[in-house]
């Protein structure tokens, strides 16, 4: 019989609501798994055990007393260490904030608690989420759940690995250039980048910029939908939050949980290996072509096509650099020695751009957005690989080349994800078996503007179809092997501030 921590969040919530299991038992199962597996991968970096146990006892009493129960009642969750948690250390992966204990939760964390979730752990992230390799000088590196010597990707790598290893049933993530989708692909779990504004963030530094979003991470599409239902809200402090005044928040959330049945046989689907510009390695292309063969018969039409993403590399680099200037220029000037190479590189790059450059990037982004809108007038879904190459060693700051061709920057290898980021459309990384190296392989499924509910329904259908296929089902890491490994080695070389 599976341990409680390995069951889906949907099933756990059902069992808790019926009184068949106790939130205390579930919490203990998660804590046991963390103690057993986390040393090998370093996914969980802080625990709130005492308060979590108190919350579990309250959740257990509420069930016994027949009180109304929230959608996530009694479910332990992991929170990415870039999201403030009241009374629990939040470092952003930076030595500047190594001792920071927030007085209040970030809004999305407060909504999860309000739905009954129990905040158990903080999960690892690169410094200020600046990087697609989860490592920092505060907590060290997170290893891949399938081989801890390899990268877990990032920046939500801690959440992805914690989920893959059964440490928590749900975990939060955030995504700018694929920071939620990429680690999901490397861990064999589900990561969803919602439409901009669906999950508000009152602390987003550039309130009108759509690049960064918060979203759910889970082991199944149904679990991601359950979590999204609790995360979705309106918040006037976030100018992109688009719930209309007077619209019931609960009714809005219930659009996503559970995913409504959808006839895949009526959908028109496009497949692309590279969006016409992403430097995708031949290994990934080969594996993806096999997935295209397996998935195409599910749909009414399946074609090779892509929106026009001309200029995506330039636009993303400039818009990303503008965010770093807004958030980190003061620290760069006052204490550069406390910033890592990725943050410094972005700030310095931003200082080299002009207002004309920014205007050009904004125009390119607008053109890409309109190209996506026109594309989705013809297709219901767009499917690509999630990430451009199979996992590399975590000791590398980033992949400097793909198939022998140099990458343009430390984030260029994320191009499959950031092309979609620029368009602002919802996307899910869905695990579909393993690649030729035996490591998890994810596909990115994209839907039209605001089509989050359709996206969840479609990916739930694909997931259900693939669940019975040994070649396509979600891979599971070797937990016994991880339990017997030495703690993940933290090379002193990566601690160099550059």
Short mmCIF file of C-alpha atoms in Angstrom, two decimals:
data_model
loop_
_atom_site.label_atom_id
_atom_site.label_comp_id
_atom_site.label_asym_id
_atom_site.label_seq_id
_atom_site.Cartn_x
_atom_site.Cartn_y
_atom_site.Cartn_z
CA UNK A 1 0.00 0.00 0.00
CA UNK A 2 1.24 3.47 -0.89
CA UNK A 3 2.27 5.81 1.88
CA UNK A 4 -0.23 8.58 2.51
CA UNK A 5 2.21 11.20 1.22
CA UNK A 6 2.22 9.48 -2.18
CA UNK A 7 -1.54 9.75 -2.72
CA UNK A 8 -2.94 12.50 -4.89
CA UNK A 9 -4.13 15.68 -3.19
CA UNK A 10 -7.61 15.09 -4.61
CA UNK A 11 -7.77 11.63 -3.03
CA UNK A 12 -6.29 12.87 0.24
CA UNK A 13 -8.85 15.64 0.49
CA UNK A 14 -11.64 13.11 -0.10
CA UNK A 15 -10.29 10.76 2.57
CA UNK A 16 -9.84 13.59 5.07
CA UNK A 17 -13.35 14.89 4.45
CA UNK A 18 -14.83 11.46 5.06
CA UNK A 19 -12.80 10.99 8.22
CA UNK A 20 -10.99 7.97 6.75
CA UNK A 21 -7.58 9.48 7.45
CA UNK A 22 -6.41 12.17 9.83
CA UNK A 23 -4.50 15.30 8.78
CA UNK A 24 -2.13 14.41 11.60
CA UNK A 25 -1.37 11.05 10.00
CA UNK A 26 -0.80 12.71 6.63
CA UNK A 27 1.52 15.30 8.12
CA UNK A 28 3.53 12.60 9.88
CA UNK A 29 3.85 10.72 6.58
CA UNK A 30 5.20 13.84 4.86
CA UNK A 31 7.65 14.51 7.69
CA UNK A 32 8.89 10.93 7.57
CA UNK A 33 9.45 11.17 3.82
CA UNK A 34 11.30 14.47 4.17
CA UNK A 35 13.57 13.03 6.86
CA UNK A 36 14.27 9.96 4.72
CA UNK A 37 14.78 11.49 1.28
CA UNK A 38 15.57 15.19 1.57
CA UNK A 39 19.26 14.81 2.53
CA UNK A 40 19.96 13.29 -0.89
CA UNK A 41 18.31 16.09 -2.88
CA UNK A 42 18.05 19.19 -0.64
CA UNK A 43 14.61 20.21 -1.93
CA UNK A 44 13.15 21.32 1.42
CA UNK A 45 15.17 24.04 3.14
CA UNK A 46 13.03 25.10 6.11
CA UNK A 47 10.29 23.41 8.15
CA UNK A 48 7.52 24.82 10.32
CA UNK A 49 6.88 21.61 12.25
CA UNK A 50 5.34 22.91 15.46
CA UNK A 51 2.80 25.16 13.77
CA UNK A 52 2.06 22.54 11.13
CA UNK A 53 1.31 19.99 13.84
CA UNK A 54 -0.98 22.45 15.60
CA UNK A 55 -2.77 23.15 12.32
CA UNK A 56 -3.15 19.43 11.65
CA UNK A 57 -4.72 18.90 15.06
CA UNK A 58 -7.16 21.76 14.40
CA UNK A 59 -7.97 20.31 10.99
CA UNK A 60 -8.63 16.90 12.55
CA UNK A 61 -10.95 18.45 15.15
CA UNK A 62 -12.85 20.37 12.47
CA UNK A 63 -13.63 17.14 10.64
CA UNK A 64 -14.84 15.45 13.82
CA UNK A 65 -17.06 18.42 14.69
CA UNK A 66 -18.61 18.63 11.23
CA UNK A 67 -17.34 22.14 10.50
CA UNK A 68 -17.19 23.49 6.92
CA UNK A 69 -13.98 22.34 5.28
CA UNK A 70 -11.92 24.23 2.71
CA UNK A 71 -10.85 22.81 -0.64
CA UNK A 72 -7.36 22.02 0.71
CA UNK A 73 -8.39 21.11 4.25
CA UNK A 74 -5.55 19.32 6.03
CA UNK A 75 -3.27 19.11 2.97
CA UNK A 76 0.43 19.93 3.67
CA UNK A 77 2.01 22.23 1.10
CA UNK A 78 5.49 23.38 0.24
CA UNK A 79 6.05 27.07 -0.47
CA UNK A 80 8.80 28.33 -2.76
CA UNK A 81 11.36 30.34 -0.81
CA UNK A 82 10.66 33.47 -2.83
CA UNK A 83 7.15 33.68 -1.33
CA UNK A 84 6.74 35.25 2.12
CA UNK A 85 5.48 32.98 4.91
CA UNK A 86 4.51 34.54 8.23
CA UNK A 87 6.80 33.35 11.01
CA UNK A 88 8.84 31.10 8.72
CA UNK A 89 12.19 32.13 7.28
CA UNK A 90 12.04 33.44 3.72
CA UNK A 91 15.47 34.10 2.20
CA UNK A 92 14.82 34.41 -1.55
CA UNK A 93 18.01 32.36 -1.80
CA UNK A 94 20.03 35.48 -0.97
CA UNK A 95 22.48 36.11 1.88
CA UNK A 96 21.01 39.61 2.09
CA UNK A 97 17.83 38.04 3.50
CA UNK A 98 19.35 35.00 5.19
CA UNK A 99 17.69 35.85 8.53
CA UNK A 100 14.43 37.28 7.18
CA UNK A 101 11.28 36.10 8.98
CA UNK A 102 8.22 37.83 7.47
CA UNK A 103 5.43 39.11 9.65
CA UNK A 104 2.75 38.21 7.11
CA UNK A 105 2.07 35.82 4.28
CA UNK A 106 2.22 36.71 0.63
CA UNK A 107 -1.36 36.91 -0.62
CA UNK A 108 -1.20 33.62 -2.49
CA UNK A 109 0.14 31.86 0.61
CA UNK A 110 -2.64 33.38 2.71
CA UNK A 111 -5.20 32.08 0.21
CA UNK A 112 -3.78 28.58 0.44
CA UNK A 113 -4.00 28.70 4.23
CA UNK A 114 -7.52 30.09 3.93
CA UNK A 115 -8.49 27.05 1.86
CA UNK A 116 -7.28 24.79 4.68
CA UNK A 117 -3.77 23.98 3.48
CA UNK A 118 -1.07 23.42 6.09
CA UNK A 119 2.15 25.27 5.29
CA UNK A 120 4.82 22.74 6.19
CA UNK A 121 7.98 23.62 4.30
CA UNK A 122 9.91 26.13 2.24
CA UNK A 123 11.43 24.79 -0.97
CA UNK A 124 14.74 25.75 -2.51
CA UNK A 125 15.26 28.32 -5.27
CA UNK A 126 18.18 30.10 -6.92
CA UNK A 127 19.00 33.58 -5.64
CA UNK A 128 15.99 35.84 -6.26
CA UNK A 129 14.74 33.12 -8.64
CA UNK A 130 17.45 34.25 -11.07
CA UNK A 131 18.43 31.04 -12.74
CA UNK A 132 17.21 27.76 -14.12
CA UNK A 133 19.51 25.75 -11.86
CA UNK A 134 18.31 25.59 -8.25
CA UNK A 135 21.31 26.50 -6.11
CA UNK A 136 22.25 29.38 -3.85
CA UNK A 137 24.78 30.30 -1.18
CA UNK A 138 22.25 30.18 1.66
CA UNK A 139 21.05 26.60 1.29
CA UNK A 140 23.20 25.05 -1.43
CA UNK A 141 22.03 23.08 -4.46
CA UNK A 142 18.99 20.93 -5.10
CA UNK A 143 19.67 17.72 -7.01
CA UNK A 144 17.46 16.06 -9.58
CA UNK A 145 15.09 13.51 -8.05
CA UNK A 146 16.22 10.90 -10.59
CA UNK A 147 19.95 11.61 -10.23
CA UNK A 148 21.04 14.11 -7.57
CA UNK A 149 24.24 14.89 -9.47
CA UNK A 150 22.11 16.48 -12.18
CA UNK A 151 20.24 19.78 -12.28
CA UNK A 152 16.69 20.06 -10.99
CA UNK A 153 16.27 23.11 -13.27
CA UNK A 154 14.68 26.17 -11.74
CA UNK A 155 13.80 28.40 -10.31
CA UNK A 156 11.08 26.29 -8.65
CA UNK A 157 13.38 23.28 -8.48
CA UNK A 158 12.89 22.65 -4.77
CA UNK A 159 9.12 22.46 -5.17
CA UNK A 160 9.37 20.13 -8.15
CA UNK A 161 11.78 17.70 -6.46
CA UNK A 162 9.80 17.73 -3.19
CA UNK A 163 6.69 16.73 -5.15
CA UNK A 164 8.45 14.05 -7.18
CA UNK A 165 9.78 12.51 -3.96
CA UNK A 166 6.43 12.62 -2.13
CA UNK A 167 7.51 15.12 0.52
CA UNK A 168 4.33 17.17 0.05
CA UNK A 169 1.21 16.62 -2.09
CA UNK A 170 1.21 20.21 -3.43
CA UNK A 171 3.78 22.98 -3.79
CA UNK A 172 3.84 26.54 -5.05
CA UNK A 173 5.91 27.85 -7.90
CA UNK A 174 6.51 30.99 -9.90
CA UNK A 175 7.38 31.40 -13.53
CA UNK A 176 9.01 34.11 -15.65
CA UNK A 177 11.04 32.29 -18.28
CA UNK A 178 9.84 28.80 -17.42
CA UNK A 179 10.80 28.77 -13.73
CA UNK A 180 7.79 26.62 -12.93
CA UNK A 181 7.50 24.58 -16.13
CA UNK A 182 11.17 23.66 -16.55
CA UNK A 183 11.69 22.03 -13.13
CA UNK A 184 8.35 20.26 -13.53
CA UNK A 185 9.69 18.66 -16.72
CA UNK A 186 12.94 17.61 -15.04
CA UNK A 187 11.09 16.10 -12.06
CA UNK A 188 8.31 14.31 -13.91
CA UNK A 189 5.53 16.34 -12.32
CA UNK A 190 2.89 18.87 -13.45
CA UNK A 191 3.59 22.59 -13.43
CA UNK A 192 1.12 25.21 -14.63
CA UNK A 193 1.81 28.78 -15.68
CA UNK A 194 -1.67 30.38 -15.48
CA UNK A 195 -2.85 33.30 -17.56
CA UNK A 196 -1.34 36.53 -16.25
CA UNK A 197 -3.56 37.96 -13.52
CA UNK A 198 -5.43 34.78 -12.67
CA UNK A 199 -3.25 34.29 -9.59
CA UNK A 200 -2.58 37.83 -8.30
CA UNK A 201 0.66 38.85 -6.64
CA UNK A 202 0.49 42.09 -4.72
CA UNK A 203 4.29 42.29 -4.47
CA UNK A 204 5.21 41.92 -8.14
CA UNK A 205 7.80 44.63 -8.65
CA UNK A 206 6.55 45.91 -12.02
CA UNK A 207 2.82 45.64 -11.56
CA UNK A 208 1.91 46.03 -15.22
CA UNK A 209 4.49 43.53 -16.49
CA UNK A 210 3.05 40.14 -17.37
CA UNK A 211 6.25 38.09 -17.35
CA UNK A 212 6.25 36.77 -13.74
CA UNK A 213 3.28 34.74 -12.47
CA UNK A 214 2.62 32.39 -9.56
CA UNK A 215 1.10 28.99 -10.17
CA UNK A 216 0.44 25.47 -8.90
CA UNK A 217 2.78 22.49 -8.97
CA UNK A 218 1.51 18.98 -8.34
CA UNK A 219 1.87 15.36 -9.37
CA UNK A 220 -1.34 15.23 -11.43
CA UNK A 221 -3.39 17.67 -13.47
CA UNK A 222 -6.34 17.19 -11.13
CA UNK A 223 -4.18 18.18 -8.16
CA UNK A 224 -2.92 21.26 -10.02
CA UNK A 225 -6.52 22.26 -10.74
CA UNK A 226 -7.42 21.78 -7.07
CA UNK A 227 -4.58 24.05 -6.03
CA UNK A 228 -5.29 26.64 -8.72
CA UNK A 229 -8.86 26.87 -7.48
CA UNK A 230 -7.50 28.03 -4.13
CA UNK A 231 -4.87 30.36 -5.61
CA UNK A 232 -7.12 32.18 -8.09
CA UNK A 233 -8.58 35.40 -6.73
CA UNK A 234 -8.93 39.09 -7.24
CA UNK A 235 -6.64 41.60 -5.57
CA UNK A 236 -6.80 45.31 -6.40
CA UNK A 237 -3.15 45.69 -5.39
CA UNK A 238 -2.22 43.71 -8.52
CA UNK A 239 -3.15 45.74 -11.61
CA UNK A 240 -3.20 42.62 -13.80
CA UNK A 241 -5.72 40.76 -11.62
CA UNK A 242 -8.72 40.68 -13.90
CA UNK A 243 -11.66 39.43 -11.86
CA UNK A 244 -14.44 41.94 -12.45
CA UNK A 245 -15.87 43.72 -9.42
CA UNK A 246 -18.83 41.80 -8.05
CA UNK A 247 -17.90 38.50 -9.74
CA UNK A 248 -17.99 35.72 -7.11
CA UNK A 249 -14.45 34.52 -6.47
CA UNK A 250 -15.62 31.03 -5.57
CA UNK A 251 -17.53 30.64 -8.79
CA UNK A 252 -14.46 31.74 -10.66
CA UNK A 253 -12.24 29.25 -8.89
CA UNK A 254 -14.64 26.40 -9.57
CA UNK A 255 -14.10 26.85 -13.29
CA UNK A 256 -10.76 25.11 -12.84
CA UNK A 257 -11.41 22.48 -10.18
CA UNK A 258 -12.21 19.81 -11.14
CA UNK A 259 -11.26 19.87 -14.82
CA UNK A 260 -14.44 19.48 -16.85
CA UNK A 261 -14.59 16.47 -19.21
CA UNK A 262 -13.38 17.34 -22.69
CA UNK A 263 -13.59 15.36 -25.93
CA UNK A 264 -10.02 15.36 -27.21
CA UNK A 265 -11.30 14.02 -30.52
CA UNK A 266 -12.78 17.42 -31.33
CA UNK A 267 -9.58 19.42 -30.81
CA UNK A 268 -7.29 20.87 -33.46
CA UNK A 269 -3.70 20.61 -32.23
CA UNK A 270 -0.41 21.98 -33.52
CA UNK A 271 3.00 20.55 -32.64
CA UNK A 272 6.30 22.42 -32.74
CA UNK A 273 9.80 21.32 -31.80
CA UNK A 274 11.24 24.80 -31.40
CA UNK A 275 8.72 27.65 -32.06
CA UNK A 276 10.97 28.49 -35.00
CA UNK A 277 13.77 29.89 -32.82
CA UNK A 278 14.53 27.84 -29.67
CA UNK A 279 17.90 25.99 -29.63
CA UNK A 280 16.46 22.52 -29.03
CA UNK A 281 18.94 19.63 -28.88
CA UNK A 282 18.58 16.71 -31.30
CA UNK A 283 18.01 14.28 -28.41
CA UNK A 284 14.95 16.24 -27.28
CA UNK A 285 13.67 16.52 -30.85
CA UNK A 286 13.86 12.74 -31.33
CA UNK A 287 11.97 12.02 -28.13
CA UNK A 288 9.38 14.68 -28.91
CA UNK A 289 8.74 13.23 -32.38
CA UNK A 290 7.87 9.92 -30.76
CA UNK A 291 5.44 11.72 -28.46
CA UNK A 292 3.85 13.41 -31.46
CA UNK A 293 3.26 9.99 -33.05
CA UNK A 294 1.70 8.70 -29.83
CA UNK A 295 -0.55 11.73 -29.21
CA UNK A 296 -1.68 12.72 -32.70
CA UNK A 297 -4.41 10.03 -33.02
CA UNK A 298 -6.17 11.52 -29.97
CA UNK A 299 -7.16 14.68 -31.82
CA UNK A 300 -9.40 15.70 -34.70
CA UNK A 301 -6.43 17.30 -36.44
CA UNK A 302 -2.72 17.31 -35.68
CA UNK A 303 -0.32 19.44 -37.69
CA UNK A 304 3.17 20.90 -37.46
CA UNK A 305 2.85 24.66 -37.00
CA UNK A 306 4.01 27.52 -34.80
CA UNK A 307 3.11 31.14 -34.10
CA UNK A 308 5.57 33.72 -35.38
CA UNK A 309 8.03 34.36 -32.53
CA UNK A 310 10.42 36.62 -34.44
CA UNK A 311 12.50 38.65 -32.03
CA UNK A 312 11.59 36.60 -28.95
CA UNK A 313 15.18 36.26 -27.72
CA UNK A 314 15.81 40.00 -27.89
CA UNK A 315 12.47 41.01 -26.40
CA UNK A 316 12.70 38.62 -23.48
CA UNK A 317 16.27 39.63 -22.66
CA UNK A 318 15.39 43.33 -22.56
CA UNK A 319 12.12 42.96 -20.65
CA UNK A 320 13.74 40.60 -18.17
CA UNK A 321 16.63 43.02 -17.64
CA UNK A 322 14.16 45.82 -16.95
CA UNK A 323 12.68 43.75 -14.13
CA UNK A 324 16.11 43.23 -12.60
CA UNK A 325 16.85 46.93 -12.77
CA UNK A 326 13.59 47.69 -10.99
CA UNK A 327 14.15 45.12 -8.25
CA UNK A 328 17.91 44.88 -7.74
CA UNK A 329 19.64 48.06 -8.92
CA UNK A 330 19.83 49.50 -5.38
CA UNK A 331 21.47 46.34 -4.02
CA UNK A 332 23.79 46.23 -7.02
CA UNK A 333 25.02 49.73 -6.23
CA UNK A 334 25.13 49.37 -2.44
CA UNK A 335 26.41 45.81 -1.91
CA UNK A 336 27.34 44.10 -5.20
CA UNK A 337 29.51 41.58 -3.36
CA UNK A 338 26.34 40.06 -1.89
CA UNK A 339 24.76 39.44 -5.28
CA UNK A 340 25.45 36.35 -7.37
CA UNK A 341 26.58 36.30 -11.01
CA UNK A 342 23.11 35.83 -12.52
CA UNK A 343 21.61 38.85 -10.76
CA UNK A 344 24.64 41.02 -11.50
CA UNK A 345 24.66 39.97 -15.15
CA UNK A 346 21.02 40.94 -15.60
CA UNK A 347 21.43 44.30 -13.88
CA UNK A 348 24.53 45.14 -15.91
CA UNK A 349 22.81 44.08 -19.11
CA UNK A 350 19.86 46.31 -18.23
CA UNK A 351 22.13 49.30 -17.64
CA UNK A 352 23.33 48.90 -21.21
CA UNK A 353 19.90 49.20 -22.79
CA UNK A 354 18.19 52.43 -23.81
CA UNK A 355 14.57 53.50 -23.65
CA UNK A 356 14.48 52.91 -27.41
CA UNK A 357 15.56 49.30 -26.77
CA UNK A 358 12.76 48.87 -24.24
CA UNK A 359 10.21 50.33 -26.64
CA UNK A 360 11.39 47.94 -29.36
CA UNK A 361 11.11 44.96 -27.00
CA UNK A 362 7.59 45.97 -26.03
CA UNK A 363 6.61 46.21 -29.69
CA UNK A 364 8.07 42.77 -30.38
CA UNK A 365 6.19 41.30 -27.43
CA UNK A 366 2.96 42.83 -28.69
CA UNK A 367 3.53 41.36 -32.14
CA UNK A 368 4.19 37.91 -30.66
CA UNK A 369 1.05 38.17 -28.55
CA UNK A 370 -1.06 39.02 -31.60
CA UNK A 371 0.58 36.20 -33.54
CA UNK A 372 -0.50 33.77 -30.79
CA UNK A 373 -4.04 35.15 -30.82
CA UNK A 374 -4.29 34.62 -34.57
CA UNK A 375 -2.72 31.16 -34.25
CA UNK A 376 -5.29 30.05 -31.68
CA UNK A 377 -8.11 31.10 -33.99
CA UNK A 378 -7.05 28.03 -36.01
CA UNK A 379 -5.90 25.65 -33.25
CA UNK A 380 -7.14 24.67 -29.80
CA UNK A 381 -3.80 23.55 -28.37
CA UNK A 382 -0.12 23.99 -29.13
CA UNK A 383 2.29 21.29 -27.90
CA UNK A 384 6.09 21.48 -27.72
CA UNK A 385 8.86 19.99 -25.61
CA UNK A 386 9.00 21.82 -22.29
CA UNK A 387 12.76 22.28 -22.18
CA UNK A 388 15.49 22.33 -24.78
CA UNK A 389 17.86 19.69 -23.41
CA UNK A 390 18.13 16.73 -21.06
CA UNK A 391 19.40 17.49 -17.51
CA UNK A 392 23.03 18.48 -17.11
CA UNK A 393 25.14 18.47 -13.89
CA UNK A 394 23.91 20.89 -11.22
CA UNK A 395 27.51 22.01 -10.77
CA UNK A 396 27.18 23.93 -14.06
CA UNK A 397 25.83 27.44 -13.58
CA UNK A 398 23.97 26.99 -16.87
CA UNK A 399 24.42 25.11 -20.18
CA UNK A 400 26.88 27.09 -22.26
CA UNK A 401 26.17 25.16 -25.47
CA UNK A 402 23.51 22.98 -27.05
CA UNK A 403 24.64 20.46 -29.66
CA UNK A 404 27.93 22.30 -29.93
CA UNK A 405 26.39 25.73 -30.50
CA UNK A 406 27.00 28.38 -27.83
CA UNK A 407 24.02 29.70 -25.91
CA UNK A 408 23.47 33.46 -25.89
CA UNK A 409 22.96 33.86 -22.12
CA UNK A 410 22.39 31.89 -18.94
CA UNK A 411 18.67 31.74 -19.76
CA UNK A 412 18.83 31.13 -23.54
CA UNK A 413 18.32 27.40 -22.99
CA UNK A 414 14.84 28.24 -21.64
CA UNK A 415 13.65 29.60 -24.97
CA UNK A 416 10.86 27.04 -25.42
CA UNK A 417 9.27 28.39 -22.25
CA UNK A 418 9.89 32.11 -22.57
CA UNK A 419 8.42 32.28 -26.06
CA UNK A 420 5.10 31.41 -24.42
CA UNK A 421 5.76 33.76 -21.49
CA UNK A 422 5.96 36.70 -23.87
CA UNK A 423 2.52 35.86 -25.28
CA UNK A 424 0.97 35.58 -21.82
CA UNK A 425 -0.97 32.44 -22.70
CA UNK A 426 -1.53 29.65 -20.13
CA UNK A 427 0.77 26.63 -20.34
CA UNK A 428 1.25 23.33 -18.53
CA UNK A 429 4.28 21.08 -18.42
CA UNK A 430 2.93 17.53 -18.50
CA UNK A 431 5.18 14.52 -17.78
CA UNK A 432 5.21 11.94 -20.58
CA UNK A 433 7.63 9.14 -19.79
CA UNK A 434 11.40 9.43 -19.97
CA UNK A 435 13.98 10.47 -22.54
CA UNK A 436 16.79 8.39 -24.02
CA UNK A 437 18.86 8.91 -20.85
CA UNK A 438 16.06 7.52 -18.68
CA UNK A 439 15.25 10.95 -17.26
CA UNK A 440 11.79 12.56 -17.12
CA UNK A 441 10.48 14.09 -20.32
CA UNK A 442 7.86 16.82 -20.28
CA UNK A 443 5.74 18.37 -22.99
CA UNK A 444 4.46 21.92 -22.83
CA UNK A 445 0.79 22.28 -23.67
CA UNK A 446 -0.40 25.83 -24.46
CA UNK A 447 -3.97 27.09 -24.78
CA UNK A 448 -5.52 30.30 -26.04
CA UNK A 449 -5.66 33.55 -24.08
CA UNK A 450 -7.63 33.01 -20.87
CA UNK A 451 -8.15 29.34 -21.70
CA UNK A 452 -6.94 27.99 -18.38
CA UNK A 453 -10.00 25.78 -17.82
CA UNK A 454 -9.77 24.28 -21.31
CA UNK A 455 -6.05 23.70 -20.83
CA UNK A 456 -6.62 21.82 -17.58
CA UNK A 457 -9.39 19.73 -19.10
CA UNK A 458 -7.31 18.86 -22.17
CA UNK A 459 -4.17 17.94 -20.25
CA UNK A 460 -6.25 15.87 -17.81
CA UNK A 461 -7.55 13.95 -20.81
CA UNK A 462 -4.06 13.43 -22.22
CA UNK A 463 -2.81 12.38 -18.79
CA UNK A 464 -5.62 9.82 -18.41
CA UNK A 465 -4.91 8.37 -21.84
CA UNK A 466 -1.19 8.01 -21.10
CA UNK A 467 -1.57 6.66 -17.57
CA UNK A 468 -1.76 3.07 -18.79
CA UNK A 469 1.25 3.28 -21.10
CA UNK A 470 4.66 2.30 -19.67
CA UNK A 471 6.31 4.62 -22.21
CA UNK A 472 4.13 7.65 -21.46
CA UNK A 473 3.10 7.44 -17.82
CA UNK A 474 4.56 9.71 -15.15
CA UNK A 475 7.98 8.40 -14.04
CA UNK A 476 8.67 7.79 -10.35
CA UNK A 477 12.11 8.27 -8.78
CA UNK A 478 13.88 5.46 -6.96
CA UNK A 479 13.08 6.47 -3.38
CA UNK A 480 14.92 3.55 -1.80
CA UNK A 481 17.99 4.48 -3.80
CA UNK A 482 17.73 8.10 -2.71
CA UNK A 483 17.28 7.08 0.92
CA UNK A 484 20.55 5.16 0.78
CA UNK A 485 22.58 7.92 -0.87
CA UNK A 486 24.90 10.22 1.01
CA UNK A 487 23.65 13.80 1.45
CA UNK A 488 23.98 15.81 -1.73
CA UNK A 489 27.55 17.08 -2.07
CA UNK A 490 27.80 20.87 -2.19
CA UNK A 491 30.86 21.81 -4.22
CA UNK A 492 32.54 24.92 -2.79
CA UNK A 493 33.20 26.11 -6.33
CA UNK A 494 29.65 27.27 -6.91
CA UNK A 495 29.75 29.40 -3.75
CA UNK A 496 32.12 31.80 -5.50
CA UNK A 497 30.22 35.06 -5.98
CA UNK A 498 31.96 35.56 -9.35
#
